[in-house]
C-alpha cells in the first residue's frame, strides 16, 4: 500500500496487443445472422507499471463479430453464410434431380415434369423440362467418354460411379449444416421424382441410396424413407 493512498497499485501485469489478419463475412453464432468479422491474433507481453517488457507468447486467433463484438473460435468460419447456405441447398437439389433422371431416364414426361418442378421450388425459377433433359444428355455423353471399362456392364446404371462422385461433392459439405429433417427432406425430393412414373428401378434405388449416404443418413433410415415415399399421404 502506498503512503497516503487508500488502494493498492499493481506493479506488473500482462497486456495483449491484437492484430487483424483478415476480415470478411460470416454467420455469427451470437447474432444468428450474416455479419462482418475480423480474424485477429494477439501477442502477450509482461508489463511493469504499464510499460510492456518481455514477450509472453501469442493468443488466438479469434473471430470477432463487427456487430455484437462477440469473439469465437476459428471454427465459426466453417459455417456457411445464409446466402452461401441457400446456394448450396439449391445446387444440391439440382444435382439430386439430375442424378435421378440420369439413372431412370428422361423418356417419361411425368418424371421430367416432377424434376423440373422440384428444381424450380429450390430456387432455379426458370428451369424447364427441356433444360434438364438436354443437361442429362450432355452429362451422360461426357460421363460415357470417361467410363472405365469395368463399369460398362454388369450394373444397373453405367454412370453409377460418376453419379456417386457428383452426389458426394454436392451433398457432403451441406449435410453437417442441415437438421435431420432437412436431410430427410432432400432425399424424399429425389424419391418423389423417381416415383413419378411408377416404382423405383434398380438404378434409381442405387442413386437414392448414394444420396442417403452422402447426407449422413444410415442405411436403415434411407430404406425407411424410400419405403415411406411410396405410400400416398
GROMACS .gro file of C-alpha atoms in nm:
model
  233
    1UNK     CA    1   0.000   0.000   0.000
    2UNK     CA    2   0.146   0.335  -0.098
    3UNK     CA    3   0.150   0.606   0.175
    4UNK     CA    4  -0.150   0.836   0.164
    5UNK     CA    5  -0.341   0.616  -0.073
    6UNK     CA    6  -0.648   0.403   0.000
    7UNK     CA    7  -0.576   0.149  -0.272
    8UNK     CA    8  -0.300  -0.083  -0.386
    9UNK     CA    9  -0.102  -0.025  -0.704
   10UNK     CA   10  -0.041  -0.318  -0.937
   11UNK     CA   11   0.323  -0.308  -1.038
   12UNK     CA   12   0.302  -0.571  -1.309
   13UNK     CA   13   0.054  -0.744  -1.541
   14UNK     CA   14   0.007  -0.891  -1.886
   15UNK     CA   15  -0.114  -0.690  -2.185
   16UNK     CA   16  -0.238  -0.836  -2.512
   17UNK     CA   17  -0.190  -0.647  -2.836
   18UNK     CA   18  -0.428  -0.757  -3.113
   19UNK     CA   19  -0.361  -0.755  -3.488
   20UNK     CA   20  -0.626  -0.811  -3.757
   21UNK     CA   21  -0.500  -1.066  -4.010
   22UNK     CA   22  -0.807  -1.080  -4.235
   23UNK     CA   23  -1.176  -0.999  -4.250
   24UNK     CA   24  -1.490  -1.092  -4.437
   25UNK     CA   25  -1.846  -1.207  -4.383
   26UNK     CA   26  -1.956  -1.500  -4.168
   27UNK     CA   27  -2.260  -1.641  -3.993
   28UNK     CA   28  -2.229  -1.502  -3.639
   29UNK     CA   29  -2.330  -1.757  -3.371
   30UNK     CA   30  -2.408  -1.469  -3.136
   31UNK     CA   31  -2.621  -1.257  -3.369
   32UNK     CA   32  -2.770  -1.551  -3.554
   33UNK     CA   33  -2.719  -1.392  -3.895
   34UNK     CA   34  -2.465  -1.287  -4.157
   35UNK     CA   35  -2.221  -1.028  -4.022
   36UNK     CA   36  -1.879  -0.884  -4.096
   37UNK     CA   37  -1.590  -1.027  -3.897
   38UNK     CA   38  -1.225  -0.963  -3.822
   39UNK     CA   39  -0.990  -1.254  -3.757
   40UNK     CA   40  -0.733  -1.142  -3.503
   41UNK     CA   41  -0.421  -1.276  -3.339
   42UNK     CA   42  -0.264  -1.139  -3.022
   43UNK     CA   43   0.079  -1.108  -2.866
   44UNK     CA   44   0.107  -1.110  -2.488
   45UNK     CA   45   0.369  -0.905  -2.307
   46UNK     CA   46   0.461  -0.870  -1.943
   47UNK     CA   47   0.415  -0.510  -1.825
   48UNK     CA   48   0.569  -0.329  -1.528
   49UNK     CA   49   0.399  -0.006  -1.426
   50UNK     CA   50   0.211  -0.021  -1.756
   51UNK     CA   51   0.527  -0.044  -1.967
   52UNK     CA   52   0.542  -0.354  -2.193
   53UNK     CA   53   0.857  -0.556  -2.148
   54UNK     CA   54   0.922  -0.921  -2.231
   55UNK     CA   55   0.704  -1.127  -2.465
   56UNK     CA   56   0.477  -1.391  -2.313
   57UNK     CA   57   0.365  -1.576  -2.627
   58UNK     CA   58   0.072  -1.546  -2.862
   59UNK     CA   59  -0.305  -1.591  -2.826
   60UNK     CA   60  -0.578  -1.659  -3.073
   61UNK     CA   61  -0.666  -1.649  -3.344
   62UNK     CA   62  -1.016  -1.534  -3.261
   63UNK     CA   63  -1.301  -1.429  -3.487
   64UNK     CA   64  -1.467  -1.110  -3.370
   65UNK     CA   65  -1.810  -1.005  -3.493
   66UNK     CA   66  -1.823  -0.642  -3.607
   67UNK     CA   67  -2.181  -0.614  -3.486
   68UNK     CA   68  -2.208  -0.778  -3.142
   69UNK     CA   69  -1.829  -0.779  -3.083
   70UNK     CA   70  -1.851  -1.139  -2.967
   71UNK     CA   71  -1.535  -1.346  -3.002
   72UNK     CA   72  -1.544  -1.700  -3.137
   73UNK     CA   73  -1.301  -1.973  -3.235
   74UNK     CA   74  -1.182  -2.005  -3.596
   75UNK     CA   75  -1.429  -2.291  -3.646
   76UNK     CA   76  -1.704  -2.027  -3.665
   77UNK     CA   77  -1.587  -1.958  -4.019
   78UNK     CA   78  -1.670  -2.317  -4.118
   79UNK     CA   79  -2.042  -2.240  -4.102
   80UNK     CA   80  -2.166  -2.102  -4.437
   81UNK     CA   81  -2.334  -1.766  -4.450
   82UNK     CA   82  -2.708  -1.765  -4.509
   83UNK     CA   83  -2.653  -1.667  -4.873
   84UNK     CA   84  -2.396  -1.943  -4.925
   85UNK     CA   85  -2.613  -2.199  -4.747
   86UNK     CA   86  -2.910  -2.118  -4.973
   87UNK     CA   87  -2.692  -2.160  -5.282
   88UNK     CA   88  -2.554  -2.492  -5.155
   89UNK     CA   89  -2.905  -2.624  -5.088
   90UNK     CA   90  -3.031  -2.511  -5.428
   91UNK     CA   91  -2.736  -2.676  -5.604
   92UNK     CA   92  -2.786  -2.995  -5.402
   93UNK     CA   93  -3.149  -3.028  -5.512
   94UNK     CA   94  -3.044  -2.968  -5.872
   95UNK     CA   95  -2.773  -3.236  -5.851
   96UNK     CA   96  -3.009  -3.491  -5.693
   97UNK     CA   97  -3.270  -3.428  -5.963
   98UNK     CA   98  -3.013  -3.474  -6.241
   99UNK     CA   99  -2.880  -3.792  -6.081
  100UNK     CA  100  -3.226  -3.945  -6.055
  101UNK     CA  101  -3.302  -3.853  -6.416
  102UNK     CA  102  -2.969  -3.997  -6.533
  103UNK     CA  103  -3.046  -4.322  -6.350
  104UNK     CA  104  -3.409  -4.355  -6.457
  105UNK     CA  105  -3.400  -4.190  -6.798
  106UNK     CA  106  -3.579  -3.884  -6.934
  107UNK     CA  107  -3.834  -4.056  -7.158
  108UNK     CA  108  -4.119  -4.008  -6.910
  109UNK     CA  109  -4.266  -3.657  -6.921
  110UNK     CA  110  -4.418  -3.722  -6.578
  111UNK     CA  111  -4.070  -3.769  -6.433
  112UNK     CA  112  -3.913  -3.471  -6.609
  113UNK     CA  113  -4.207  -3.253  -6.504
  114UNK     CA  114  -4.164  -3.361  -6.140
  115UNK     CA  115  -3.790  -3.295  -6.159
  116UNK     CA  116  -3.836  -2.950  -6.312
  117UNK     CA  117  -4.095  -2.854  -6.051
  118UNK     CA  118  -3.864  -2.967  -5.771
  119UNK     CA  119  -3.569  -2.771  -5.909
  120UNK     CA  120  -3.783  -2.459  -5.956
  121UNK     CA  121  -3.904  -2.482  -5.597
  122UNK     CA  122  -3.540  -2.496  -5.482
  123UNK     CA  123  -3.463  -2.161  -5.643
  124UNK     CA  124  -3.395  -2.218  -6.013
  125UNK     CA  125  -3.718  -2.045  -6.113
  126UNK     CA  126  -3.656  -2.061  -6.489
  127UNK     CA  127  -3.581  -2.435  -6.500
  128UNK     CA  128  -3.771  -2.628  -6.770
  129UNK     CA  129  -3.809  -2.994  -6.855
  130UNK     CA  130  -3.620  -2.946  -7.180
  131UNK     CA  131  -3.327  -2.785  -6.999
  132UNK     CA  132  -3.298  -3.078  -6.760
  133UNK     CA  133  -3.331  -3.331  -7.042
  134UNK     CA  134  -3.060  -3.165  -7.250
  135UNK     CA  135  -2.833  -3.133  -6.949
  136UNK     CA  136  -2.872  -3.500  -6.857
  137UNK     CA  137  -2.799  -3.600  -7.218
  138UNK     CA  138  -2.487  -3.382  -7.227
  139UNK     CA  139  -2.363  -3.509  -6.891
  140UNK     CA  140  -2.430  -3.872  -6.983
  141UNK     CA  141  -2.231  -3.831  -7.305
  142UNK     CA  142  -1.946  -3.676  -7.110
  143UNK     CA  143  -1.954  -3.944  -6.840
  144UNK     CA  144  -1.962  -4.218  -7.105
  145UNK     CA  145  -1.650  -4.076  -7.265
  146UNK     CA  146  -1.455  -4.140  -6.946
  147UNK     CA  147  -1.638  -4.454  -6.837
  148UNK     CA  148  -1.398  -4.722  -6.703
  149UNK     CA  149  -1.416  -5.047  -6.900
  150UNK     CA  150  -1.503  -5.249  -6.593
  151UNK     CA  151  -1.810  -5.030  -6.532
  152UNK     CA  152  -1.957  -5.067  -6.880
  153UNK     CA  153  -2.158  -5.377  -6.800
  154UNK     CA  154  -2.300  -5.582  -6.520
  155UNK     CA  155  -2.451  -5.299  -6.313
  156UNK     CA  156  -2.783  -5.124  -6.330
  157UNK     CA  157  -2.657  -4.776  -6.414
  158UNK     CA  158  -2.338  -4.741  -6.621
  159UNK     CA  159  -2.275  -4.400  -6.468
  160UNK     CA  160  -2.315  -4.506  -6.105
  161UNK     CA  161  -1.953  -4.436  -6.008
  162UNK     CA  162  -1.959  -4.090  -6.165
  163UNK     CA  163  -2.300  -4.011  -6.017
  164UNK     CA  164  -2.173  -4.112  -5.675
  165UNK     CA  165  -1.882  -3.870  -5.703
  166UNK     CA  166  -2.109  -3.586  -5.816
  167UNK     CA  167  -2.355  -3.650  -5.533
  168UNK     CA  168  -2.091  -3.672  -5.262
  169UNK     CA  169  -1.928  -3.349  -5.381
  170UNK     CA  170  -2.262  -3.165  -5.372
  171UNK     CA  171  -2.411  -3.315  -5.056
  172UNK     CA  172  -2.130  -3.391  -4.811
  173UNK     CA  173  -2.033  -3.023  -4.746
  174UNK     CA  174  -2.400  -2.941  -4.691
  175UNK     CA  175  -2.500  -3.232  -4.467
  176UNK     CA  176  -2.338  -3.110  -4.139
  177UNK     CA  177  -2.535  -2.785  -4.164
  178UNK     CA  178  -2.874  -2.950  -4.219
  179UNK     CA  179  -3.101  -3.068  -3.940
  180UNK     CA  180  -3.204  -3.437  -3.968
  181UNK     CA  181  -3.544  -3.332  -4.105
  182UNK     CA  182  -3.372  -3.126  -4.374
  183UNK     CA  183  -3.152  -3.416  -4.483
  184UNK     CA  184  -3.453  -3.646  -4.497
  185UNK     CA  185  -3.650  -3.390  -4.699
  186UNK     CA  186  -3.374  -3.369  -4.958
  187UNK     CA  187  -3.371  -3.747  -5.000
  188UNK     CA  188  -3.750  -3.756  -5.027
  189UNK     CA  189  -3.746  -3.495  -5.304
  190UNK     CA  190  -3.530  -3.727  -5.510
  191UNK     CA  191  -3.750  -4.024  -5.422
  192UNK     CA  192  -4.066  -3.847  -5.541
  193UNK     CA  193  -3.904  -3.769  -5.874
  194UNK     CA  194  -3.812  -4.135  -5.919
  195UNK     CA  195  -4.165  -4.248  -5.823
  196UNK     CA  196  -4.342  -4.008  -6.058
  197UNK     CA  197  -4.374  -4.280  -6.326
  198UNK     CA  198  -4.401  -4.585  -6.102
  199UNK     CA  199  -4.189  -4.793  -5.863
  200UNK     CA  200  -3.816  -4.739  -5.832
  201UNK     CA  201  -3.600  -4.918  -6.082
  202UNK     CA  202  -3.272  -5.068  -5.952
  203UNK     CA  203  -3.060  -4.781  -6.084
  204UNK     CA  204  -3.281  -4.524  -5.911
  205UNK     CA  205  -3.258  -4.716  -5.585
  206UNK     CA  206  -2.881  -4.721  -5.615
  207UNK     CA  207  -2.865  -4.347  -5.675
  208UNK     CA  208  -3.102  -4.271  -5.388
  209UNK     CA  209  -2.900  -4.494  -5.155
  210UNK     CA  210  -2.595  -4.287  -5.251
  211UNK     CA  211  -2.790  -3.968  -5.176
  212UNK     CA  212  -2.874  -4.102  -4.830
  213UNK     CA  213  -2.512  -4.196  -4.759
  214UNK     CA  214  -2.383  -3.857  -4.875
  215UNK     CA  215  -2.637  -3.690  -4.645
  216UNK     CA  216  -2.508  -3.894  -4.350
  217UNK     CA  217  -2.826  -4.098  -4.318
  218UNK     CA  218  -2.781  -4.457  -4.207
  219UNK     CA  219  -2.885  -4.732  -4.448
  220UNK     CA  220  -3.187  -4.828  -4.236
  221UNK     CA  221  -3.317  -4.470  -4.230
  222UNK     CA  222  -3.267  -4.437  -4.605
  223UNK     CA  223  -3.460  -4.760  -4.667
  224UNK     CA  224  -3.739  -4.645  -4.434
  225UNK     CA  225  -3.771  -4.310  -4.609
  226UNK     CA  226  -3.771  -4.463  -4.956
  227UNK     CA  227  -4.046  -4.701  -4.848
  228UNK     CA  228  -4.246  -4.417  -4.690
  229UNK     CA  229  -4.225  -4.213  -5.010
  230UNK     CA  230  -4.414  -4.489  -5.190
  231UNK     CA  231  -4.712  -4.454  -4.957
  232UNK     CA  232  -4.958  -4.179  -5.061
  233UNK     CA  233  -5.009  -3.923  -4.786
   0.00000   0.00000   0.00000
